[in-house]
PDB file of C-alpha atoms and ligand atoms in Angstrom:
ATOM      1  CA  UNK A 230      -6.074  28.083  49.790  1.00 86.00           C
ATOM      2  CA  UNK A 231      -3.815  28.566  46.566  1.00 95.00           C
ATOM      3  CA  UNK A 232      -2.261  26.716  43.854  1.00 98.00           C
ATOM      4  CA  UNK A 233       1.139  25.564  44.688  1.00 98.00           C
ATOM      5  CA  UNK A 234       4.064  25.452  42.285  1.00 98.00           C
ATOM      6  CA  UNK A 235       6.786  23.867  43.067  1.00 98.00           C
ATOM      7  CA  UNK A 236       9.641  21.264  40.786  1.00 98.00           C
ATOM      8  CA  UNK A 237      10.717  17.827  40.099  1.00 98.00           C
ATOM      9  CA  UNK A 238      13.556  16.954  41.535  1.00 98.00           C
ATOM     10  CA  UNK A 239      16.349  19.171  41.660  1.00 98.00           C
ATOM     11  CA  UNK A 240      17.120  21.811  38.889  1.00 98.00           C
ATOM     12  CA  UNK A 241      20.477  23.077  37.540  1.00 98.00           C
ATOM     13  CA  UNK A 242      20.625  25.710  39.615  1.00 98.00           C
ATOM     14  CA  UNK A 243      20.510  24.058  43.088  1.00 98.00           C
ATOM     15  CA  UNK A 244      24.258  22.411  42.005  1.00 97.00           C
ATOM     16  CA  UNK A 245      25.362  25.280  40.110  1.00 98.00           C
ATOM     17  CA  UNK A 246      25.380  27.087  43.648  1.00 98.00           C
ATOM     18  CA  UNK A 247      26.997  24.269  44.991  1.00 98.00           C
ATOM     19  CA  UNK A 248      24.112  22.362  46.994  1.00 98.00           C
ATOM     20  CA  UNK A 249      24.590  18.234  46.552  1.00 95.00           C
ATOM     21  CA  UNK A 250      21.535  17.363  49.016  1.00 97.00           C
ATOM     22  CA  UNK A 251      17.842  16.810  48.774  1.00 97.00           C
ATOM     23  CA  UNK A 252      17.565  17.597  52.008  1.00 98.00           C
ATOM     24  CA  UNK A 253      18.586  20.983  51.331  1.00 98.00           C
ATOM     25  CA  UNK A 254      15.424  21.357  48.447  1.00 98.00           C
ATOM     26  CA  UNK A 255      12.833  22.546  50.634  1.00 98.00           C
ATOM     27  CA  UNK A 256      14.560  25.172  52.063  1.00 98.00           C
ATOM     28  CA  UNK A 257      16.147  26.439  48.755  1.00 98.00           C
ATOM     29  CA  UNK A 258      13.123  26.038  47.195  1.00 98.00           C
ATOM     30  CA  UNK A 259      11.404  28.281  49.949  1.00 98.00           C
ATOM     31  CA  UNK A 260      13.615  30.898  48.995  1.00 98.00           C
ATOM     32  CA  UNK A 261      13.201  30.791  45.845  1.00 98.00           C
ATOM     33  CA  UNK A 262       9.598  31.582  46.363  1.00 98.00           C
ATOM     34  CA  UNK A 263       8.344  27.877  45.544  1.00 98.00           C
ATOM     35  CA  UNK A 264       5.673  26.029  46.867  1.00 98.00           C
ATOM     36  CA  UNK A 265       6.380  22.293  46.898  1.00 98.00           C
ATOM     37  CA  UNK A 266       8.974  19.524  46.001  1.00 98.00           C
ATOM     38  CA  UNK A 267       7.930  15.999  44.176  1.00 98.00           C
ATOM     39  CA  UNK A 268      11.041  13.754  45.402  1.00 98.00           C
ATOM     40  CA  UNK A 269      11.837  11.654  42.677  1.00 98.00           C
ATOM     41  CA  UNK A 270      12.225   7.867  42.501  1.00 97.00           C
ATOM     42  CA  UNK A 271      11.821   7.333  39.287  1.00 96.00           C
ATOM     43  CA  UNK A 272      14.987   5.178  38.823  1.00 96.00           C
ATOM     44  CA  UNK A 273      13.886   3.041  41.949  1.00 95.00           C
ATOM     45  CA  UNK A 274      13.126   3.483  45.580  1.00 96.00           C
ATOM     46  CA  UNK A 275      16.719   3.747  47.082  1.00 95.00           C
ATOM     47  CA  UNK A 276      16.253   6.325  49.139  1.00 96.00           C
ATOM     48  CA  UNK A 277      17.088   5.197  53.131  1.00 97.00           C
ATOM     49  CA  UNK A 278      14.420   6.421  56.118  1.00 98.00           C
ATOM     50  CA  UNK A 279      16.763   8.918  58.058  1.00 98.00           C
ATOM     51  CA  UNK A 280      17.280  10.453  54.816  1.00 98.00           C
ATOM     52  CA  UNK A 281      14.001  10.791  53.653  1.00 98.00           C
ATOM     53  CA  UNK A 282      12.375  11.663  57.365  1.00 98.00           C
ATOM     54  CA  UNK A 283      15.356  14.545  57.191  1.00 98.00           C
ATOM     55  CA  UNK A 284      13.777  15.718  53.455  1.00 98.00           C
ATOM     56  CA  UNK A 285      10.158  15.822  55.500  1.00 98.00           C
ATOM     57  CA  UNK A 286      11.225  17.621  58.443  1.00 98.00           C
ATOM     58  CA  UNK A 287      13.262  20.540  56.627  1.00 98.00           C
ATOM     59  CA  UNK A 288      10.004  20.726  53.763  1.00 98.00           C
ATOM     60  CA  UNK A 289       8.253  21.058  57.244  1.00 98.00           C
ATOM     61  CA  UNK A 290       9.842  23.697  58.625  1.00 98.00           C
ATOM     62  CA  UNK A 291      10.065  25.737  55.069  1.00 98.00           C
ATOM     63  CA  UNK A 292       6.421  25.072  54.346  1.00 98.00           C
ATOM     64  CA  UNK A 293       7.288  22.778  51.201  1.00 98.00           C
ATOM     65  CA  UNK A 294       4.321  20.457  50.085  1.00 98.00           C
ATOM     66  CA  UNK A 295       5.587  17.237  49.204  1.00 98.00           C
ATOM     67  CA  UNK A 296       5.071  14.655  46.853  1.00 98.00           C
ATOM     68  CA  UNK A 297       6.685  11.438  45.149  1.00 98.00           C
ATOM     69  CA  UNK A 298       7.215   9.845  42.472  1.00 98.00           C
ATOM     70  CA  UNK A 299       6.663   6.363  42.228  1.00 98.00           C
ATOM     71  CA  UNK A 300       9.474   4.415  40.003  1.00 97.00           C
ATOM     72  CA  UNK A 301       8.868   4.382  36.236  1.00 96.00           C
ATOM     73  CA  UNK A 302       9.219   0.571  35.917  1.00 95.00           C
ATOM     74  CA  UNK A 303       5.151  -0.050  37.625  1.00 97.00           C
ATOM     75  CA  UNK A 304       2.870  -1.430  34.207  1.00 97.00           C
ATOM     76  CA  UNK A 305      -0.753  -1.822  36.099  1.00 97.00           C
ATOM     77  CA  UNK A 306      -1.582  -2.187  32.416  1.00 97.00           C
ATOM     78  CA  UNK A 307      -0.019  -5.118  32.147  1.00 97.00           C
ATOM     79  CA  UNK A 308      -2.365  -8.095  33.589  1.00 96.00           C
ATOM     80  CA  UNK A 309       0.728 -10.995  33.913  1.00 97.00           C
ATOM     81  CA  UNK A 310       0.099 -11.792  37.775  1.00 97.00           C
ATOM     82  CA  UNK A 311       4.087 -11.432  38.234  1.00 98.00           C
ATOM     83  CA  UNK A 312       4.088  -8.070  36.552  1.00 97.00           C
ATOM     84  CA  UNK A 313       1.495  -7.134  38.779  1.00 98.00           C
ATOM     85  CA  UNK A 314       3.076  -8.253  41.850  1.00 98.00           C
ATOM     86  CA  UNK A 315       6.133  -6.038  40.877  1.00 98.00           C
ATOM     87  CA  UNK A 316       4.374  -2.715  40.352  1.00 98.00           C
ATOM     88  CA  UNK A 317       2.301  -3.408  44.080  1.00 98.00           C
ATOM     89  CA  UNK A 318       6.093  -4.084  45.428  1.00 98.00           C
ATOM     90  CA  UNK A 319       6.934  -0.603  43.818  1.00 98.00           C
ATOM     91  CA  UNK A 320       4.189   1.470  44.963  1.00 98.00           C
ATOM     92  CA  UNK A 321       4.234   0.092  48.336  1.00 98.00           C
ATOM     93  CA  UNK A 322       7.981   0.849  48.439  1.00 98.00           C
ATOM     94  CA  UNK A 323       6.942   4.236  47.110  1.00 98.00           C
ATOM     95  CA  UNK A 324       4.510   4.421  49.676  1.00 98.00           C
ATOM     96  CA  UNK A 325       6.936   3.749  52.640  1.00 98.00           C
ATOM     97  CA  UNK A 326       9.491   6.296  51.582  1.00 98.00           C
ATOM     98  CA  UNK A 327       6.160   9.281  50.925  1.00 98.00           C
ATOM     99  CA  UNK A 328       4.845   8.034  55.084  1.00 98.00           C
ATOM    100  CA  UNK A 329       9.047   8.615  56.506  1.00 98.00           C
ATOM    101  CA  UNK A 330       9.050  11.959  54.534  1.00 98.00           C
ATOM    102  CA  UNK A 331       5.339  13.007  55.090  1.00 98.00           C
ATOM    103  CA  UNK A 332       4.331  13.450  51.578  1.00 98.00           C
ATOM    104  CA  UNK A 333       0.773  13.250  50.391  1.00 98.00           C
ATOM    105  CA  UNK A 334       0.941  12.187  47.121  1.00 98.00           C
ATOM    106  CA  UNK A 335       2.372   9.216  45.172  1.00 98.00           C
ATOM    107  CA  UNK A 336       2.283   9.237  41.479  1.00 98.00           C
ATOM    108  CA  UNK A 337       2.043   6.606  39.430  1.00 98.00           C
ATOM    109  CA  UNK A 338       2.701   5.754  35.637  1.00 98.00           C
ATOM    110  CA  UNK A 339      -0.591   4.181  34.012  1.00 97.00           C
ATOM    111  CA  UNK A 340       1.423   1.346  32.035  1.00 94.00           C
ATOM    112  CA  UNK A 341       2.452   0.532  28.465  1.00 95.00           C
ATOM    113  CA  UNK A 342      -0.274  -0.815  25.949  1.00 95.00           C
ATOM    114  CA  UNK A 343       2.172  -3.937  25.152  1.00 92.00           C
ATOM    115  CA  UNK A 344      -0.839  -4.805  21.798  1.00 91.00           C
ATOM    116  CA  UNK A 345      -3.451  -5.075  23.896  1.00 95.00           C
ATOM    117  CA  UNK A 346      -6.049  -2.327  22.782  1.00 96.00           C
ATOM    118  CA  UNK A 347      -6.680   0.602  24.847  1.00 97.00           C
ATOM    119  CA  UNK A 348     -10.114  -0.612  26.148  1.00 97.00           C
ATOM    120  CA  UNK A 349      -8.316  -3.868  27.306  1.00 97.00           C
ATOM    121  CA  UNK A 350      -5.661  -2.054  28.833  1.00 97.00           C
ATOM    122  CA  UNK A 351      -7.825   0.365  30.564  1.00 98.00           C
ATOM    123  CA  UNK A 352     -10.149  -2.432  32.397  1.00 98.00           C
ATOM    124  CA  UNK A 353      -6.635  -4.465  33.588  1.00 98.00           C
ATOM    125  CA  UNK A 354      -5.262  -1.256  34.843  1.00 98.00           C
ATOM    126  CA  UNK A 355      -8.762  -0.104  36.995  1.00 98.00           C
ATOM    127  CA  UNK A 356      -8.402  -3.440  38.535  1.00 98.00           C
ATOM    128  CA  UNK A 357      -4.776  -3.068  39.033  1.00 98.00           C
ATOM    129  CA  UNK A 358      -5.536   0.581  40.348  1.00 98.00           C
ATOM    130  CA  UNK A 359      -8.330  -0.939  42.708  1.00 98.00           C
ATOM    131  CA  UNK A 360      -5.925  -3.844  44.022  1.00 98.00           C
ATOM    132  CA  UNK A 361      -2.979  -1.258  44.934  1.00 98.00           C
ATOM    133  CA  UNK A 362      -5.549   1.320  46.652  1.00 98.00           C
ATOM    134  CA  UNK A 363      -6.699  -1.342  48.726  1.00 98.00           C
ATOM    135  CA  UNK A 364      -3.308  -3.035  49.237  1.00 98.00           C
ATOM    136  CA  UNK A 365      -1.876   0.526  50.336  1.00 98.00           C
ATOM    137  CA  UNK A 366      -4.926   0.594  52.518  1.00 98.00           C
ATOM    138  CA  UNK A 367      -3.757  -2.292  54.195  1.00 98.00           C
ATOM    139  CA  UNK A 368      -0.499  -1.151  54.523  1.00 98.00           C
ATOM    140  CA  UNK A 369      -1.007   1.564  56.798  1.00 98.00           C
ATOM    141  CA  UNK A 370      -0.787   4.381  54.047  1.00 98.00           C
ATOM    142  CA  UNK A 371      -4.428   5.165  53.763  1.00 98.00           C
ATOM    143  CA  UNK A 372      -4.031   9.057  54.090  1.00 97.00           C
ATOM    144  CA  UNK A 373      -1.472   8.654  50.479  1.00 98.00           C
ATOM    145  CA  UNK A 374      -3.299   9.285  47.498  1.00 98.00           C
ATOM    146  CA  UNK A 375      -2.332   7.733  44.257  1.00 98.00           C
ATOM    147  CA  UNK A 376      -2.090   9.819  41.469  1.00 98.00           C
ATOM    148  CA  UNK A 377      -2.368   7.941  38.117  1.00 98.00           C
ATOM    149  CA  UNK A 378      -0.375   9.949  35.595  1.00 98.00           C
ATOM    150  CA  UNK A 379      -1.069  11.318  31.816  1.00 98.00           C
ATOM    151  CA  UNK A 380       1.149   9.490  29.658  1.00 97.00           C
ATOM    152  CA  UNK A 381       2.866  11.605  26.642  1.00 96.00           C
ATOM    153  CA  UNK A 382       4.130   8.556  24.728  1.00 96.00           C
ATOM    154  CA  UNK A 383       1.257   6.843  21.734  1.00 94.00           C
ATOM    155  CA  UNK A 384       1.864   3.227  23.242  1.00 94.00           C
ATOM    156  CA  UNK A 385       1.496   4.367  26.972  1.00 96.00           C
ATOM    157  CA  UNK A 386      -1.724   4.041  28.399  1.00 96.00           C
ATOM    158  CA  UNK A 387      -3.071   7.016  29.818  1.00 96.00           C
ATOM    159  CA  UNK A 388      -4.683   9.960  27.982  1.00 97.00           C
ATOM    160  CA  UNK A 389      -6.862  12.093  30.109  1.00 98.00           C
ATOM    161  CA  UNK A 390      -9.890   9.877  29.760  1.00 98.00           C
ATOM    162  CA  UNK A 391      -8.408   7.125  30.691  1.00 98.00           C
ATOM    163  CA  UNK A 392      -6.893   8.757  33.709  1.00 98.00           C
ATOM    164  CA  UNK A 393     -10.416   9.710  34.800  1.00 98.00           C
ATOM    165  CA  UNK A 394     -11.866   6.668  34.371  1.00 98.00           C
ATOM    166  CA  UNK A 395      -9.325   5.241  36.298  1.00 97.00           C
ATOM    167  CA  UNK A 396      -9.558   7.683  38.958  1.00 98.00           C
ATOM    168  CA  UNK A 397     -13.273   6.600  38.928  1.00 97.00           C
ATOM    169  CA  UNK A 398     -12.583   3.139  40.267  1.00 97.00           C
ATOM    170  CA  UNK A 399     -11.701   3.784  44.354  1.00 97.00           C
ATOM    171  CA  UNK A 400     -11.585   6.795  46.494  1.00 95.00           C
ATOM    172  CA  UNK A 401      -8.408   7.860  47.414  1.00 97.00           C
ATOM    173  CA  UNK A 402      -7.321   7.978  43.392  1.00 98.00           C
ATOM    174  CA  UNK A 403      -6.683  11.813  42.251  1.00 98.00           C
ATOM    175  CA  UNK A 404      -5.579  12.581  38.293  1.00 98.00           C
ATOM    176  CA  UNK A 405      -1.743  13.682  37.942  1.00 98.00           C
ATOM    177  CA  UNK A 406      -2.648  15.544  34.449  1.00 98.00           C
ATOM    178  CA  UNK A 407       0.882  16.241  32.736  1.00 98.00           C
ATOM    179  CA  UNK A 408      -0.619  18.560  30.569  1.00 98.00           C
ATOM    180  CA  UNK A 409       2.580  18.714  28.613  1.00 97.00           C
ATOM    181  CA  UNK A 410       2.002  15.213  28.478  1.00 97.00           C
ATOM    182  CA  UNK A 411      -1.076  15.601  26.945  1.00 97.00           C
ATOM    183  CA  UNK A 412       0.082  17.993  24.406  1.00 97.00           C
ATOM    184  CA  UNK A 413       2.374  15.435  22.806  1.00 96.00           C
ATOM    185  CA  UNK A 414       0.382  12.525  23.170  1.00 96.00           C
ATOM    186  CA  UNK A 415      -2.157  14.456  21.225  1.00 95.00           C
ATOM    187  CA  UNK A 416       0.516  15.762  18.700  1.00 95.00           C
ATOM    188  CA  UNK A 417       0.441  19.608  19.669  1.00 94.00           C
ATOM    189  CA  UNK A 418      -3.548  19.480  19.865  1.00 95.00           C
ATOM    190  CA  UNK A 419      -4.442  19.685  23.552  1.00 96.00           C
ATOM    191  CA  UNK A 420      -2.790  23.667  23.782  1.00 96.00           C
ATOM    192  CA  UNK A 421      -4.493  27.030  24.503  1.00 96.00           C
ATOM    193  CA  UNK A 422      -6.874  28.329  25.931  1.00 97.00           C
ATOM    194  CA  UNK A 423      -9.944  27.067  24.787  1.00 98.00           C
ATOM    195  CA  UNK A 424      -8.646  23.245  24.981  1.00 98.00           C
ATOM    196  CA  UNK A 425      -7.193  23.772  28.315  1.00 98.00           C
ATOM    197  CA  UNK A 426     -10.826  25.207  29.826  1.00 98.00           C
ATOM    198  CA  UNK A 427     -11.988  21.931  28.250  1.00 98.00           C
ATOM    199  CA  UNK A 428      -9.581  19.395  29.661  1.00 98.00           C
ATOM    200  CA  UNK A 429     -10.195  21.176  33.275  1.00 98.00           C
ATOM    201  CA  UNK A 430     -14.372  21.011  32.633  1.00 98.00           C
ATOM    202  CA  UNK A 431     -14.031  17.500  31.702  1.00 98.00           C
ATOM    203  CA  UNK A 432     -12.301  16.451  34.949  1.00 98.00           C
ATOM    204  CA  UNK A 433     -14.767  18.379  36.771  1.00 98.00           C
ATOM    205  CA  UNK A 434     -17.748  16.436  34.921  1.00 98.00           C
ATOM    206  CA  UNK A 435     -15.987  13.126  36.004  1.00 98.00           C
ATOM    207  CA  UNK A 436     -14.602  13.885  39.072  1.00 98.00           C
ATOM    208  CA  UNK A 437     -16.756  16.756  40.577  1.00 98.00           C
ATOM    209  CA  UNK A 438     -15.947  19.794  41.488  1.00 98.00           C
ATOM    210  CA  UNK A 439     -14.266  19.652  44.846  1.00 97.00           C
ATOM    211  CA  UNK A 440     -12.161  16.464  44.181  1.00 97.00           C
ATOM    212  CA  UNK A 441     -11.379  18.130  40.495  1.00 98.00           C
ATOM    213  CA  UNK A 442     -10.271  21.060  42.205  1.00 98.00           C
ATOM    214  CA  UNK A 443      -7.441  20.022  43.552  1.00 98.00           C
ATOM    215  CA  UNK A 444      -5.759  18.078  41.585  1.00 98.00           C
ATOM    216  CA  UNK A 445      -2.097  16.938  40.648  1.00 98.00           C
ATOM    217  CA  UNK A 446      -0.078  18.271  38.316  1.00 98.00           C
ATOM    218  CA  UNK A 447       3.421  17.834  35.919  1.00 98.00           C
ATOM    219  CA  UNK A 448       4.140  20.590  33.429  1.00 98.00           C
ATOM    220  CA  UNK A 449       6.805  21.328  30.985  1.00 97.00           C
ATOM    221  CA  UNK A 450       6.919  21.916  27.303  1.00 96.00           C
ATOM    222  CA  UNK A 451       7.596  19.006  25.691  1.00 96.00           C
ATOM    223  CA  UNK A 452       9.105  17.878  22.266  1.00 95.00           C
ATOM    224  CA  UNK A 453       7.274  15.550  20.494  1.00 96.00           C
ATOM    225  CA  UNK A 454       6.963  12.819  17.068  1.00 95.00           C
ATOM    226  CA  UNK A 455       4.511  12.334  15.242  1.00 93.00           C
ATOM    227  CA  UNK A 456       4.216   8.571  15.326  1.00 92.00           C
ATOM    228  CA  UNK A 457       5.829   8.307  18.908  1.00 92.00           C
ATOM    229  CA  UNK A 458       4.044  11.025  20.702  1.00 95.00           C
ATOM    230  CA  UNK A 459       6.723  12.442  23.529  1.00 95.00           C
ATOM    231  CA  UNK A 460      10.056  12.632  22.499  1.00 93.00           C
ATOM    232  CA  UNK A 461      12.085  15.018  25.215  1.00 94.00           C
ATOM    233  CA  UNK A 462      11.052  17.584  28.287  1.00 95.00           C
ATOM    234  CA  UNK A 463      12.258  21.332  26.833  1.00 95.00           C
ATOM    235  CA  UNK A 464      12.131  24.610  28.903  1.00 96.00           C
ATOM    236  CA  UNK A 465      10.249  27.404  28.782  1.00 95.00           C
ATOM    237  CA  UNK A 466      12.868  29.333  26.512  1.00 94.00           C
ATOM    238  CA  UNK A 467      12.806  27.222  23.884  1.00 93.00           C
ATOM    239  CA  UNK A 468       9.412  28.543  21.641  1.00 90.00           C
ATOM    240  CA  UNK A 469       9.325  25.477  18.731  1.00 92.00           C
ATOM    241  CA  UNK A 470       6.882  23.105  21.389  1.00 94.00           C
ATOM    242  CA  UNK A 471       3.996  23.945  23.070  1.00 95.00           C
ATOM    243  CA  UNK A 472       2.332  24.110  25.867  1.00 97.00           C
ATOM    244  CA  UNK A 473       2.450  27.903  26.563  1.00 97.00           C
ATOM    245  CA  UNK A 474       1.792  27.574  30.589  1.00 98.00           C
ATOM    246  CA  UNK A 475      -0.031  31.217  30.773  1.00 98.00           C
ATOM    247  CA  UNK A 476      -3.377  29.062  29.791  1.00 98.00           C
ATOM    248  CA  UNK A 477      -3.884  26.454  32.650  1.00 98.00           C
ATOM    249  CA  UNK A 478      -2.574  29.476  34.966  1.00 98.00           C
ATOM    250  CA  UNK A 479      -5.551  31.946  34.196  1.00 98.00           C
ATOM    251  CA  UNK A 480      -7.858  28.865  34.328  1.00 98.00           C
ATOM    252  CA  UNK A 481      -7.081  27.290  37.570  1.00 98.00           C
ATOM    253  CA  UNK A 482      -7.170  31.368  39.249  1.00 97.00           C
ATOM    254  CA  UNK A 483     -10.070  32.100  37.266  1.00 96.00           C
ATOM    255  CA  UNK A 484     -11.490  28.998  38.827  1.00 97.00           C
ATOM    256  CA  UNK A 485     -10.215  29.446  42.500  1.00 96.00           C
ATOM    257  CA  UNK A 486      -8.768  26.226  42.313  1.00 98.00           C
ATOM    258  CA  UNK A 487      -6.086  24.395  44.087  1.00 98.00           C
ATOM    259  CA  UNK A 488      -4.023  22.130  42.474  1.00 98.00           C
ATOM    260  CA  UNK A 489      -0.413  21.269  42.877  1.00 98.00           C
ATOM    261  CA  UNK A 490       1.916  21.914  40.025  1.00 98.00           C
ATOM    262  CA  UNK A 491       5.410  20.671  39.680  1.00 98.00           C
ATOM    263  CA  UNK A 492       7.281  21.845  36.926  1.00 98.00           C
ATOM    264  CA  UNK A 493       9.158  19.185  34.960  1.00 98.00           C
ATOM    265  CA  UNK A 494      11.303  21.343  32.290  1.00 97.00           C
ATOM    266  CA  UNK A 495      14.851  20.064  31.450  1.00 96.00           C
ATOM    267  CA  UNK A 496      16.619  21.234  34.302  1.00 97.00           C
ATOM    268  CA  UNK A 497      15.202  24.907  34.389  1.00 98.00           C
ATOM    269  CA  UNK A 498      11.921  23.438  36.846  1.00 98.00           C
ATOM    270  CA  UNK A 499      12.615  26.316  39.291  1.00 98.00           C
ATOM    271  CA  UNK A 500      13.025  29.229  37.147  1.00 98.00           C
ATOM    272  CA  UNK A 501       9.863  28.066  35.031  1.00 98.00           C
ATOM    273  CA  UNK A 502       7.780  26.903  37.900  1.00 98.00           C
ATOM    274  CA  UNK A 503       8.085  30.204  39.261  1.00 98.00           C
ATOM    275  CA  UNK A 504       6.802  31.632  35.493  1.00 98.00           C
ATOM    276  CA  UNK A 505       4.144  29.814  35.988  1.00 98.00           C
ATOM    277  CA  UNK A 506       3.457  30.808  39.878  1.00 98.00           C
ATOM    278  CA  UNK A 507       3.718  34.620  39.057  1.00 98.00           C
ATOM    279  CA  UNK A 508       1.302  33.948  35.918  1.00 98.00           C
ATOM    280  CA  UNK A 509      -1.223  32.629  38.311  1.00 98.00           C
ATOM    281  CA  UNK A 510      -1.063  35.167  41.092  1.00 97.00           C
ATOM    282  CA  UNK A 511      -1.367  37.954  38.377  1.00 96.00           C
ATOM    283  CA  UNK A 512      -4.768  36.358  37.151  1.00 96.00           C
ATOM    284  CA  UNK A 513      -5.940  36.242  40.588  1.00 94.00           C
ATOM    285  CA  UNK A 514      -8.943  38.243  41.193  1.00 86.00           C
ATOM    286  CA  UNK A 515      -7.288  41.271  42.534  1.00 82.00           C
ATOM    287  CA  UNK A 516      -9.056  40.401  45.967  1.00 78.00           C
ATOM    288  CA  UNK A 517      -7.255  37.432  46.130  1.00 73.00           C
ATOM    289  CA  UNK A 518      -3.993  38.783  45.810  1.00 70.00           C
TER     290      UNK A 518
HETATM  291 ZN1   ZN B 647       5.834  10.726  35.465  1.00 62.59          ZN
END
């Protein structure tokens, strides 16, 4: 078992040498030397089933891990019985589209703090968390795990505690730790090496080992404000934000753990997730290589 690395959506260079097609991802990304592919709906589940069943068999036959991304418009934050009603009606959607394509993982936004305080925020989103494991349960989508994400923005809910916590409440809940996410919501503080061993022995204190091990993951450099906390994904070439990737790449080898990392830089997510992919191998005990 390894790491995989794999990217967001589709990067600049898939259409620069003239692809137009999802479907076409996993086997592009295959030979680019990638790993996996997080399909994004984002913008809203629009995606139809003979498309997305033809995304799962060609990831299939490449080898291509799979995940999703759940649309950006969920707030289990938000306790309003309407709102919640909306996000379930988004993750199931989410849900649907991740069984037709045969992706494991679904990820999901934690919600915006809308003046409630954190704590209150927190305990309405656990419940919401609880509510949508079970409802996916129910569903039919019971081998899908929901990956509450780390939120880069100061009013989102969502910094790694909270994450754990709320990955605390039901089974079938794994972290998706942005860690450039992290990074900005924490101003430039959560970067290097010694923070980054931290944030990883913290998730296995609250998570354990074996469900720590492999979790999700979103990276990118990010730009960030100081009052607003994210302000705009970056790539790897450009040095004036952090996080430097080489960090989280010699801890998760060091470790011999497995997560999956999808690279969200602006538009360069192939070229940087496979930075990040040759990082790792070369701080892979030279018997794993
Ligand atoms: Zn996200």
């Amino acid at each position: 078992m390894r790491a995989l690395f794999g990217t967001a959506g589709n990067p600049d260079r898939f259409a620069a040498e003239g692809f137009k097609h999802s479907k076409d991802m996993p086997r592009w990304l295959k030979e680019k030397g990638l790993d996996a592919y997080e399909y994004q709906c984002g913008k809203g589940v629009t995606v139809g089933e003979a498309t997305a069943r033809a995304i799962g068999e060609n990831a299939r036959a490449a080898g291509i891990v799979l995940s999703l991304h759940a649309p950006y418009f969920v707030n289990p934050a938000n306790p309003d019985p309407d709102s919640q009603e909306k996000t379930a009606g988004y993750v199931l959607a989410a849900c649907r589209v991740a069984k037709w394509m045969g992706a494991g993982r679904v990820v999901i936004h934690t919600g915006a703090l809308q003046k409630r305080t954190r704590r209150e925020a927190l305990t309405t989103a656990k419940e919401s968390f609880v509510r949508l494991r079970r409802r996916c349960d129910d569903a039919g989508y019971s081998d899908l795990l929901l990956c509450p994400e780390t939120m880069g923005k100061i009013n989102q809910l969502g910094d790694l505690e909270e994450v754990l916590e709320l990955c605390t409440a039901a089974d079938g809940l794994l972290p998706c730790v942005d860690f450039g996410h992290l990074y900005a919501h924490s101003l430039g503080a959560l970067e290097g090496e010694e923070a980054t061993e931290a944030m990883l022995d913290r998730m296995e204190a609250v998570l354990g080992t074996e469900r720590a091990a492999r979790f999700h993951s979103h990276f990118s450099k990010i730009a960030f404000t100081p009052k607003g906390g994210e302000s705009r994904h970056l790539t790897f070439d450009q040095a004036d934000f952090g996080p430097d990737p080489a960090p989280l790449c010699r801890a998760i080898a060091r470790r011999g753990w497995t997560p999956t990392v999808i690279c969200e830089s602006a538009g360069t997510q192939d070229l940087d997730a496979a930075v990040m992919k040759d990082l790792y191998q070369g701080f892979l005990p030279a018997s794993f290589r």
